[in-house]
Amino acid sequence: AVLAAYKDLASPWKELLSYYQLMADSQIKYDQLIEQFQPADMLTDEQQQPMDDASLPLEGPIIATNVTLEEDGGIKVVEGATFSVDSRAAMALVGLSGGGRSGLAQVIARLLRPTGGLIKIGGHNLATLSEAITGRRLAYVGPNAHLFSASVRDNLYYGLKHRVLREREYEGEDLAKREWFVTEAEAAGNTTSDPDADWIDLEAAGVADTAALADRAIETLTAVDLQQDIYSLGLQGTIDPAAKPDLAARILEARDLLHRRLDETGAGDLVEAFDVERYNTNMSVAENLVFGAPIDEAFRAERLHQNTLVREVLDDFGLTENFVDIGRQVAGLMLDLFADVAPGSDLFEQFSFIGADDLPEFRTLLTRTSGLSVGQMEPADQASLMALPFKLVVARHRLGLIDDSFQARILEARQVLARRLLATPGKVEPFDVERVNPAVNIQDNILFGRLGYGRARGAAEIGSLLTEVVDQLDLRRGLIDAGLNYHVGVGGARLSTSQRQRLAIARAVLKQPDILVLDEATAALDESMQRRVRDNLFANAGRTTLFWVVHRPTMADAFDYCVVIEDGRVTEVGRFEQLHANDGPLAQMLAAS
């Protein structure tokens, strides 16, 4: 009995030891978590509190005294930087990449806190200012600016959104959802601010209403040399005629003027206009049949051969056999022409209706269906062959397979298909000479036709004429406004690197900061564009003090001051002409560039 008691005694001890081990592990993980969210240089609670009135201007001289920035491991990125700059001046930070200029720029923008020294702005210690003040009075743009997955306009106005200025009014079910959101947010200790409220601070942008803000935004885009890009994006954008009837009416006016100009100048062959009564030889068979912008995926050109409604219409007009026969001829021609072409050749992309991987399949298909009527074929074989004629463009391919008789029957089928589509709206947005098509971009709405194939410099000529028409009708402003609605994609992926950087600079400039820090923000631009942007920002700086980490030392020639940084130390401070003449570090960098 005694031995049995000793044996049973071990089990409770094991449970107790396991408990203590679990408690110790939990304590370690908790401490690690706290360390992550409470770093040594974390802002105080007072500095992070929101402020309704953060009107303290950061004006006056900016004085940096013995500023040091040290990374983990004791590496000094900036060491003992001392300089001063007058309010509303422009200072160039010059140095080699990795030499500390970017670190100093981030300290000035208070993205990094110095490990030693201080920066005072008009007598205020930068390190102790509230985030509500620095967030509104400072602006920073780095070499890899982030854009949000939203429109150009939303990204541009983001710097004006600091707090809710005008609450949104809710009713009924929406009000109940809003009240539930507030209750849950309060219970969790989260903010109750409404993301759908009006956050845009018009006063910060120096305007009185949203119309003036749009004008100011366009001025800012012009300053960063982005206006033409946004205009081009506007041409590629769409509009809802019901929401913007005035712009829609002017687009129709531009359409009419463009085609009159084409006729007057004898350049009518540049564009073959859409005409519901005519077969357009610069459109594919699929486009001629549908004669509109497909909304439903089933009506896209590459899927028409599988579309039940389209197949019914083709059957009604006895066109199915014609499509299969033409498909056979096209397939045979492609097999003959591309039999010896390497699979990766660009010729497949430019001229073939059949991909390199599909050639063997079509060779087998032609063999399998040889001598069979359409009714004897498998439905899948019919569909494969019918897909090919839909791709043919008479003016481009000139194979002689789409004759006048076939074109006339396609026009008849077009009328029937259009009537049947009226019974199922939302499938195709038809082309109408008296309407703006909301499913087609603005440029194509103005052209209202297809560019004539084979005309040398045709695209350039029509582009020039389109620009003349837009400017004559004073339509550019409306198109730029449409371009502001262009969605930039995830992280701005639909824009080029240069466009992303310029948009980020425009976003920073629009908020009219007291201090603007550009940290190699124009590195993706060529030198001529960098200089244009620099000169435009100087001309529109107003009350802003500008710090600019210049990508090239030669860019520093127009600044009020230059700070030369080498290996984390400020080695020269002064005006460009003075430092250039001194034959010091700046002069050496200029000589090497």
XYZ file of C-alpha atoms in Angstrom:
593
model
C 0.000 0.000 0.000
C 2.850 2.395 0.862
C 4.629 1.676 -2.441
C 1.392 2.223 -4.346
C 0.913 5.603 -2.616
C 4.400 6.769 -3.659
C 3.679 5.720 -7.241
C 0.470 7.776 -7.391
C 2.203 10.831 -5.879
C 4.196 11.512 -9.118
C 1.162 12.314 -11.271
C 0.044 15.506 -9.411
C 3.635 16.744 -9.376
C 3.851 16.262 -13.161
C 0.687 18.295 -13.661
C 2.029 21.054 -11.398
C 5.362 21.176 -13.238
C 3.559 21.306 -16.608
C 1.457 24.200 -15.316
C 4.520 26.170 -14.197
C 6.234 25.500 -17.549
C 3.167 26.743 -19.453
C 2.945 29.840 -17.248
C 6.636 30.659 -17.828
C 6.257 30.246 -21.611
C 3.183 32.475 -21.618
C 5.000 35.161 -19.623
C 7.902 35.169 -22.092
C 5.553 35.452 -25.089
C 3.617 38.238 -23.357
C 6.822 40.181 -22.651
C 7.916 39.776 -26.276
C 4.552 41.055 -27.481
C 4.729 44.082 -25.192
C 8.243 44.864 -26.435
C 6.993 44.864 -30.020
C 4.228 47.367 -29.296
C 6.095 49.483 -26.751
C 9.476 50.296 -28.297
C 11.832 52.531 -26.360
C 11.287 55.565 -28.634
C 7.499 55.285 -28.789
C 5.529 58.547 -28.764
C 3.761 59.452 -25.546
C -0.017 59.083 -25.240
C -0.372 62.871 -25.239
C 1.463 63.151 -28.559
C -0.814 60.575 -30.172
C -4.126 62.080 -29.082
C -6.292 63.494 -31.897
C -6.790 67.248 -31.927
C -9.665 69.167 -33.453
C -7.496 72.269 -33.620
C -3.967 71.549 -34.769
C -3.409 75.003 -36.224
C 0.052 75.566 -34.742
C 2.131 76.632 -37.761
C 5.642 75.247 -38.022
C 7.185 78.499 -39.147
C 10.447 80.167 -38.297
C 14.048 79.015 -38.674
C 14.796 75.307 -38.577
C 17.853 74.569 -36.444
C 19.444 71.137 -36.192
C 21.939 70.748 -33.362
C 24.275 67.768 -33.112
C 21.649 65.405 -34.575
C 22.671 61.753 -34.383
C 20.832 58.703 -35.692
C 22.139 55.348 -34.560
C 20.929 51.961 -35.750
C 20.945 48.703 -33.835
C 24.509 47.550 -33.377
C 25.867 51.049 -32.853
C 26.059 51.970 -36.548
C 25.697 55.742 -36.881
C 23.675 56.687 -39.939
C 23.861 60.386 -39.055
C 26.489 61.724 -36.688
C 26.500 65.187 -35.133
C 24.613 66.971 -37.933
C 24.364 70.698 -37.272
C 22.839 73.276 -39.626
C 20.119 75.918 -39.844
C 17.765 77.041 -42.595
C 15.421 80.003 -42.833
C 11.681 79.518 -43.039
C 10.304 79.109 -46.578
C 13.749 78.395 -47.988
C 14.783 75.447 -50.128
C 17.617 73.201 -48.946
C 19.278 70.470 -50.992
C 20.662 67.452 -49.142
C 23.585 66.244 -51.229
C 25.650 63.111 -50.828
C 26.260 59.597 -51.984
C 23.570 56.959 -51.620
C 23.829 55.335 -48.193
C 25.877 58.227 -46.837
C 23.219 59.418 -44.407
C 21.247 61.939 -46.457
C 18.091 59.781 -46.481
C 18.372 59.123 -42.744
C 18.633 62.853 -42.055
C 15.622 63.519 -44.303
C 13.533 61.020 -42.343
C 14.619 62.599 -39.060
C 13.520 66.027 -40.347
C 10.154 64.505 -41.327
C 9.997 62.818 -37.894
C 9.654 59.387 -39.408
C 12.757 58.466 -37.409
C 13.622 59.841 -33.984
C 17.208 60.948 -33.451
C 19.186 59.081 -30.824
C 20.980 62.305 -29.977
C 20.680 66.050 -30.534
C 17.513 67.927 -31.455
C 15.740 69.815 -34.204
C 13.837 73.013 -33.432
C 11.319 74.623 -35.752
C 10.460 78.178 -34.828
C 11.495 77.413 -31.254
C 9.419 74.210 -31.019
C 11.193 70.939 -30.301
C 10.251 68.629 -33.181
C 10.519 65.542 -30.974
C 7.826 66.712 -28.533
C 5.215 67.992 -30.998
C 1.869 66.215 -31.255
C 1.313 63.884 -34.200
C -1.815 65.874 -35.010
C 0.446 68.848 -35.720
C 3.269 67.091 -37.534
C 0.800 65.037 -39.576
C -0.789 68.187 -40.939
C 2.231 70.467 -41.075
C 4.860 68.059 -42.403
C 4.896 66.070 -45.637
C 7.356 63.419 -46.777
C 7.751 61.618 -50.092
C 10.291 58.822 -50.365
C 11.780 56.986 -53.344
C 9.139 54.231 -53.174
C 5.940 56.125 -52.504
C 2.887 54.049 -51.621
C -0.438 54.553 -53.351
C -3.723 53.145 -52.140
C -5.928 50.870 -54.218
C -8.286 53.669 -55.162
C -8.728 56.413 -57.757
C -6.188 59.097 -58.598
C -8.506 61.575 -56.876
C -8.738 59.537 -53.667
C -4.960 59.219 -53.506
C -4.498 62.905 -54.225
C -6.930 63.993 -51.497
C -5.680 61.501 -48.908
C -3.302 64.025 -47.345
C -6.288 66.268 -46.543
C -8.057 63.629 -44.462
C -7.092 64.051 -40.803
C -10.399 63.889 -38.963
C -14.138 63.771 -39.618
C -15.317 67.270 -40.523
C -18.889 66.558 -41.580
C -20.748 63.478 -40.365
C -22.751 61.457 -42.829
C -26.480 61.267 -42.199
C -28.039 57.800 -41.988
C -31.634 56.597 -42.021
C -33.474 53.334 -41.489
C -31.406 50.178 -41.820
C -28.214 52.140 -42.526
C -28.673 54.048 -39.259
C -29.087 50.794 -37.336
C -25.880 49.425 -38.875
C -24.029 52.604 -37.976
C -25.230 52.471 -34.360
C -24.180 48.819 -34.129
C -20.725 49.737 -35.478
C -20.317 52.497 -32.866
C -21.394 50.188 -30.031
C -18.964 47.464 -31.089
C -16.120 49.953 -31.595
C -16.607 51.459 -28.133
C -16.726 48.014 -26.522
C -13.448 47.070 -28.223
C -11.780 50.382 -27.445
C -11.496 51.286 -31.131
C -12.249 54.553 -32.875
C -15.870 55.329 -33.693
C -14.937 57.566 -36.638
C -17.009 56.882 -39.727
C -14.863 56.039 -42.782
C -17.757 57.099 -45.037
C -18.050 60.565 -43.496
C -16.564 63.696 -45.082
C -12.921 63.893 -43.996
C -11.557 66.307 -46.596
C -10.132 69.476 -45.049
C -10.827 72.131 -47.681
C -9.192 74.827 -45.570
C -5.907 72.911 -45.497
C -5.862 73.004 -49.295
C -6.704 76.708 -49.256
C -10.061 76.367 -51.034
C -13.711 76.977 -50.196
C -15.532 74.125 -51.946
C -15.033 70.861 -53.817
C -15.059 72.543 -57.238
C -12.208 74.817 -56.183
C -10.422 71.790 -54.726
C -10.570 70.029 -58.102
C -9.099 73.143 -59.745
C -6.365 73.271 -57.121
C -5.652 69.571 -57.635
C -5.207 70.097 -61.381
C -2.843 73.018 -60.716
C -0.818 70.724 -58.471
C -0.740 67.989 -61.107
C 0.529 70.570 -63.586
C 3.295 71.539 -61.159
C 4.561 67.942 -61.035
C 4.266 67.535 -64.819
C 1.453 64.993 -64.491
C -1.421 66.879 -66.097
C -0.911 65.366 -69.563
C -0.769 61.870 -68.071
C -4.071 62.380 -66.255
C -5.598 63.816 -69.429
C -4.570 60.640 -71.274
C -6.043 58.506 -68.487
C -9.241 60.533 -68.797
C -9.453 59.681 -72.496
C -9.156 56.007 -71.546
C -11.800 56.311 -68.829
C -15.565 55.923 -69.069
C -18.401 58.144 -67.911
C -22.012 57.629 -66.950
C -24.002 59.965 -69.251
C -26.846 60.100 -66.730
C -24.503 61.262 -63.957
C -22.620 63.765 -66.150
C -25.014 64.922 -68.875
C -23.051 68.111 -69.621
C -19.809 66.235 -70.278
C -21.695 63.631 -72.320
C -23.195 66.370 -74.500
C -19.759 67.876 -75.114
C -18.330 64.466 -76.039
C -21.059 64.125 -78.669
C -20.178 67.615 -79.902
C -16.519 66.564 -80.143
C -17.542 63.427 -82.062
C -19.458 65.473 -84.614
C -16.667 68.041 -85.001
C -13.991 65.351 -85.400
C -15.812 63.608 -88.235
C -16.563 66.926 -89.947
C -12.871 67.773 -89.749
C -11.970 64.397 -91.248
C -14.323 65.004 -94.179
C -13.142 68.602 -94.703
C -9.468 67.610 -94.787
C -10.009 64.620 -97.052
C -8.819 62.267 -94.325
C -12.043 60.341 -93.942
C -10.202 57.059 -94.430
C -8.386 57.601 -91.128
C -11.481 56.427 -89.256
C -14.228 54.135 -90.506
C -17.236 55.365 -88.548
C -19.740 53.090 -86.848
C -22.916 52.852 -88.910
C -25.719 50.501 -87.956
C -26.572 50.075 -91.656
C -23.033 49.319 -92.859
C -20.477 46.556 -92.377
C -17.309 48.044 -90.872
C -14.329 46.480 -92.649
C -11.945 47.550 -89.870
C -13.902 45.623 -87.246
C -13.847 41.883 -86.751
C -16.800 39.723 -87.737
C -17.645 39.370 -84.035
C -17.656 43.141 -83.506
C -19.793 43.694 -86.595
C -22.347 41.154 -85.439
C -22.665 42.378 -81.852
C -22.196 46.067 -82.830
C -21.777 47.285 -79.298
C -19.659 47.028 -76.191
C -20.131 43.657 -74.475
C -21.042 43.869 -70.810
C -21.817 40.209 -70.264
C -18.684 38.059 -70.674
C -20.657 35.657 -72.875
C -20.826 38.320 -75.600
C -17.093 38.928 -75.836
C -15.571 38.081 -79.211
C -13.627 35.075 -77.970
C -16.775 33.454 -76.547
C -19.385 34.163 -79.218
C -18.987 30.714 -80.788
C -20.304 29.266 -77.494
C -23.091 31.831 -77.033
C -26.520 30.197 -77.315
C -28.336 33.346 -78.477
C -25.719 34.140 -81.112
C -25.747 30.550 -82.386
C -29.547 30.671 -82.685
C -29.363 33.856 -84.779
C -26.676 32.375 -87.027
C -28.804 29.251 -87.509
C -31.829 31.375 -88.405
C -29.876 33.042 -91.220
C -28.185 29.864 -92.408
C -24.800 31.242 -91.416
C -23.636 28.312 -89.314
C -22.492 26.297 -92.331
C -20.712 29.374 -93.718
C -18.877 29.887 -90.437
C -17.781 26.254 -90.288
C -16.648 26.309 -93.919
C -14.673 29.540 -93.456
C -13.246 28.135 -90.234
C -11.970 25.095 -92.127
C -10.303 27.305 -94.721
C -8.704 29.544 -92.083
C -7.441 26.539 -90.110
C -5.958 24.962 -93.233
C -4.269 28.206 -94.202
C -2.791 28.676 -90.742
C -1.488 25.108 -90.710
C 0.246 25.659 -94.054
C 1.716 29.039 -93.128
C 2.911 28.239 -89.609
C 3.891 24.588 -89.909
C 7.604 25.429 -89.811
C 7.461 28.482 -87.510
C 9.065 28.071 -84.080
C 6.459 27.927 -81.259
C 7.865 30.978 -79.469
C 7.881 33.207 -82.544
C 6.211 36.627 -82.434
C 4.552 35.761 -85.744
C 1.932 33.739 -83.887
C 1.025 36.783 -81.800
C 0.841 39.102 -84.801
C -0.687 37.036 -87.588
C -1.992 33.657 -86.498
C -5.556 32.920 -85.401
C -4.339 29.707 -83.814
C -1.768 29.414 -81.040
C 1.339 27.297 -81.548
C 0.149 24.785 -78.948
C -3.207 24.405 -80.724
C -1.875 23.694 -84.225
C -1.650 19.891 -83.735
C -5.182 19.841 -82.350
C -6.557 21.682 -85.391
C -4.623 19.405 -87.741
C -6.324 16.438 -86.087
C -9.682 18.242 -86.152
C -9.485 18.870 -89.908
C -8.625 15.230 -90.516
C -11.437 14.049 -88.241
C -14.092 16.252 -89.880
C -12.972 15.825 -93.480
C -15.969 14.974 -95.654
C -18.484 15.506 -92.828
C -21.385 17.922 -93.064
C -22.015 20.391 -90.262
C -24.826 18.219 -88.919
C -22.543 15.191 -88.743
C -19.857 16.966 -86.713
C -19.507 16.846 -82.974
C -20.742 20.114 -81.358
C -17.254 20.766 -79.932
C -15.687 20.489 -83.399
C -18.291 22.859 -84.816
C -17.585 25.403 -82.090
C -13.790 25.210 -82.571
C -14.081 25.914 -86.294
C -16.724 28.638 -85.832
C -14.445 30.516 -83.426
C -11.977 31.334 -86.219
C -14.161 33.451 -88.594
C -15.231 35.683 -85.695
C -11.613 36.955 -85.563
C -11.371 38.000 -89.212
C -10.986 41.709 -90.052
C -11.565 42.346 -93.763
C -9.286 45.405 -94.082
C -6.444 43.732 -92.242
C -6.459 40.084 -93.213
C -7.575 40.330 -96.854
C -8.095 36.582 -97.219
C -11.106 36.994 -99.497
C -13.236 34.823 -97.210
C -15.638 37.547 -96.022
C -17.313 38.609 -99.276
C -20.079 41.171 -99.833
C -22.810 38.546 -99.603
C -21.527 37.288 -96.256
C -21.255 40.875 -94.967
C -24.849 41.605 -95.979
C -26.121 38.555 -94.098
C -24.108 39.564 -91.025
C -25.872 42.951 -91.140
C -29.264 41.223 -91.258
C -28.257 39.005 -88.346
C -27.064 42.118 -86.479
C -30.545 43.657 -86.616
C -32.228 40.503 -85.320
C -29.653 40.025 -82.566
C -30.102 43.654 -81.480
C -33.886 43.218 -81.199
C -33.506 40.035 -79.151
C -30.969 41.718 -76.867
C -33.560 44.394 -76.053
C -35.496 41.694 -74.206
C -32.466 40.953 -72.012
C -30.859 44.331 -71.169
C -27.428 44.469 -69.589
C -25.765 42.108 -72.066
C -24.460 44.562 -74.681
C -24.334 48.374 -74.800
C -25.107 49.136 -78.473
C -23.325 51.795 -80.525
C -25.611 54.778 -81.125
C -24.541 57.900 -83.008
C -26.741 60.047 -80.750
C -25.567 58.619 -77.410
C -22.401 58.306 -75.358
C -21.701 54.633 -74.715
C -20.984 54.181 -70.974
C -19.165 50.888 -71.604
C -16.648 52.444 -74.010
C -13.828 54.823 -73.109
C -14.129 58.523 -73.897
C -11.578 58.455 -76.712
C -13.470 55.715 -78.547
C -16.732 57.555 -77.917
C -15.299 60.607 -79.679
C -13.790 58.570 -82.531
C -16.977 56.498 -82.872
C -15.291 54.207 -85.336
C -12.191 52.145 -86.015
C -8.845 53.443 -87.243
C -8.313 52.564 -90.882
C -5.829 49.718 -91.206
C -2.608 50.273 -93.156
C -2.567 54.085 -93.067
C 1.025 55.172 -92.269
C 1.109 57.409 -89.172
C -2.663 57.134 -89.014
C -2.745 56.843 -85.228
C -0.494 59.910 -84.848
C -2.622 61.949 -87.261
C -5.887 61.090 -85.556
C -4.293 61.744 -82.155
C -3.237 65.210 -83.261
C -6.668 65.952 -84.706
C -8.346 64.674 -81.554
C -6.216 67.035 -79.454
C -7.196 69.978 -81.680
C -10.886 69.146 -81.295
C -10.606 68.758 -77.519
C -8.834 72.112 -77.174
C -11.204 73.915 -79.560
C -14.202 72.791 -77.504
C -12.373 73.501 -74.221
C -12.953 69.891 -73.220
C -9.546 69.216 -71.676
C -10.619 70.261 -68.170
C -13.502 67.785 -68.188
C -11.264 64.980 -69.442
C -8.680 65.647 -66.735
C -11.466 65.508 -64.172
C -12.489 62.146 -65.650
C -8.854 61.050 -65.390
C -8.923 61.796 -61.664
C -11.405 58.924 -61.348
C -8.940 56.446 -62.888
C -8.291 53.512 -60.528
C -4.551 53.150 -59.924
C -4.688 49.461 -58.975
C -3.123 47.692 -56.013
C -0.232 49.822 -54.793
C -0.536 51.976 -57.924
C 0.386 49.032 -60.171
C -1.588 50.470 -63.108
C 0.667 53.533 -63.157
C 4.312 53.713 -64.171
C 6.980 54.280 -61.511
C 7.401 57.861 -62.694
C 3.654 58.508 -62.490
C 3.444 57.010 -58.994
C 6.244 59.246 -57.746
C 4.789 62.405 -59.267
C 1.339 61.605 -57.900
C 2.830 61.119 -54.433
C 4.579 64.504 -54.693
C 1.322 66.125 -55.819
C -0.475 64.561 -52.837
C 2.090 66.085 -50.486
C 2.024 69.503 -52.165
C -1.793 69.707 -52.215
C -1.978 69.745 -48.403
C 0.222 72.888 -48.359
C 2.606 71.702 -45.634
C 4.857 74.056 -43.734
C 7.746 71.648 -44.347
C 8.035 69.343 -47.354
C 10.707 66.628 -47.413
C 11.449 64.946 -50.741
C 13.748 61.963 -50.270
C 14.947 61.040 -53.775
C 11.298 61.329 -54.752
C 12.166 62.181 -58.364
C 14.795 59.466 -58.880
C 12.547 57.685 -61.408
C 12.311 60.824 -63.582
C 14.764 61.843 -66.287
C 16.873 64.914 -65.584
C 14.854 67.331 -67.715
C 11.631 66.318 -65.975
C 13.325 66.522 -62.574
C 14.306 70.106 -63.317
C 10.805 71.019 -64.523
C 9.243 69.578 -61.377
C 11.835 71.307 -59.196
C 11.322 74.702 -60.829
C 7.522 74.361 -60.688
C 7.622 73.465 -56.993
C 9.867 76.456 -56.299
C 7.394 78.721 -58.109
C 4.436 77.312 -56.155
C 6.140 76.759 -52.795
C 4.316 79.598 -51.033
C 4.956 79.270 -47.307
C 6.573 75.835 -47.548
C 10.123 75.112 -46.416
C 11.587 72.504 -48.741
C 14.178 69.813 -47.972
C 15.154 67.808 -51.031
C 17.474 64.799 -51.171
C 18.626 65.389 -54.744
C 19.301 62.405 -56.973
C 22.003 64.254 -58.893
C 24.406 66.846 -57.393
C 23.805 69.099 -60.410
C 20.171 69.457 -59.275
C 21.330 71.474 -56.248
C 22.250 74.543 -58.298
C 18.894 76.317 -57.822
C 18.480 75.783 -54.053
C 18.928 78.440 -51.387
C 21.170 76.190 -49.300
C 23.093 72.967 -49.737
C 23.980 70.485 -47.004
C 26.663 68.021 -48.041
C 26.641 64.738 -46.106
C 29.441 62.175 -46.218
C 29.500 59.004 -44.131
C 26.777 60.395 -41.883
C 28.557 63.686 -41.183
C 27.679 67.147 -42.467
C 30.862 68.279 -44.202
C 29.627 71.453 -45.907
C 26.754 73.885 -45.548
C 26.213 76.941 -47.714
C 25.053 78.257 -51.049
C 25.698 76.233 -54.165
C 27.927 78.826 -55.855
C 30.043 79.248 -52.737
C 30.519 75.511 -52.172
C 31.212 74.898 -55.853
C 33.958 77.507 -55.824
C 35.559 76.117 -52.644
C 36.706 72.949 -54.400
C 35.359 70.910 -51.479
C 33.215 67.745 -51.341
C 30.383 69.232 -53.434
C 32.773 70.373 -56.149
C 34.303 66.897 -56.217
C 30.857 65.264 -56.549
C 29.988 67.619 -59.407
C 33.241 66.828 -61.169
C 32.583 63.093 -60.831
C 28.978 63.279 -62.056
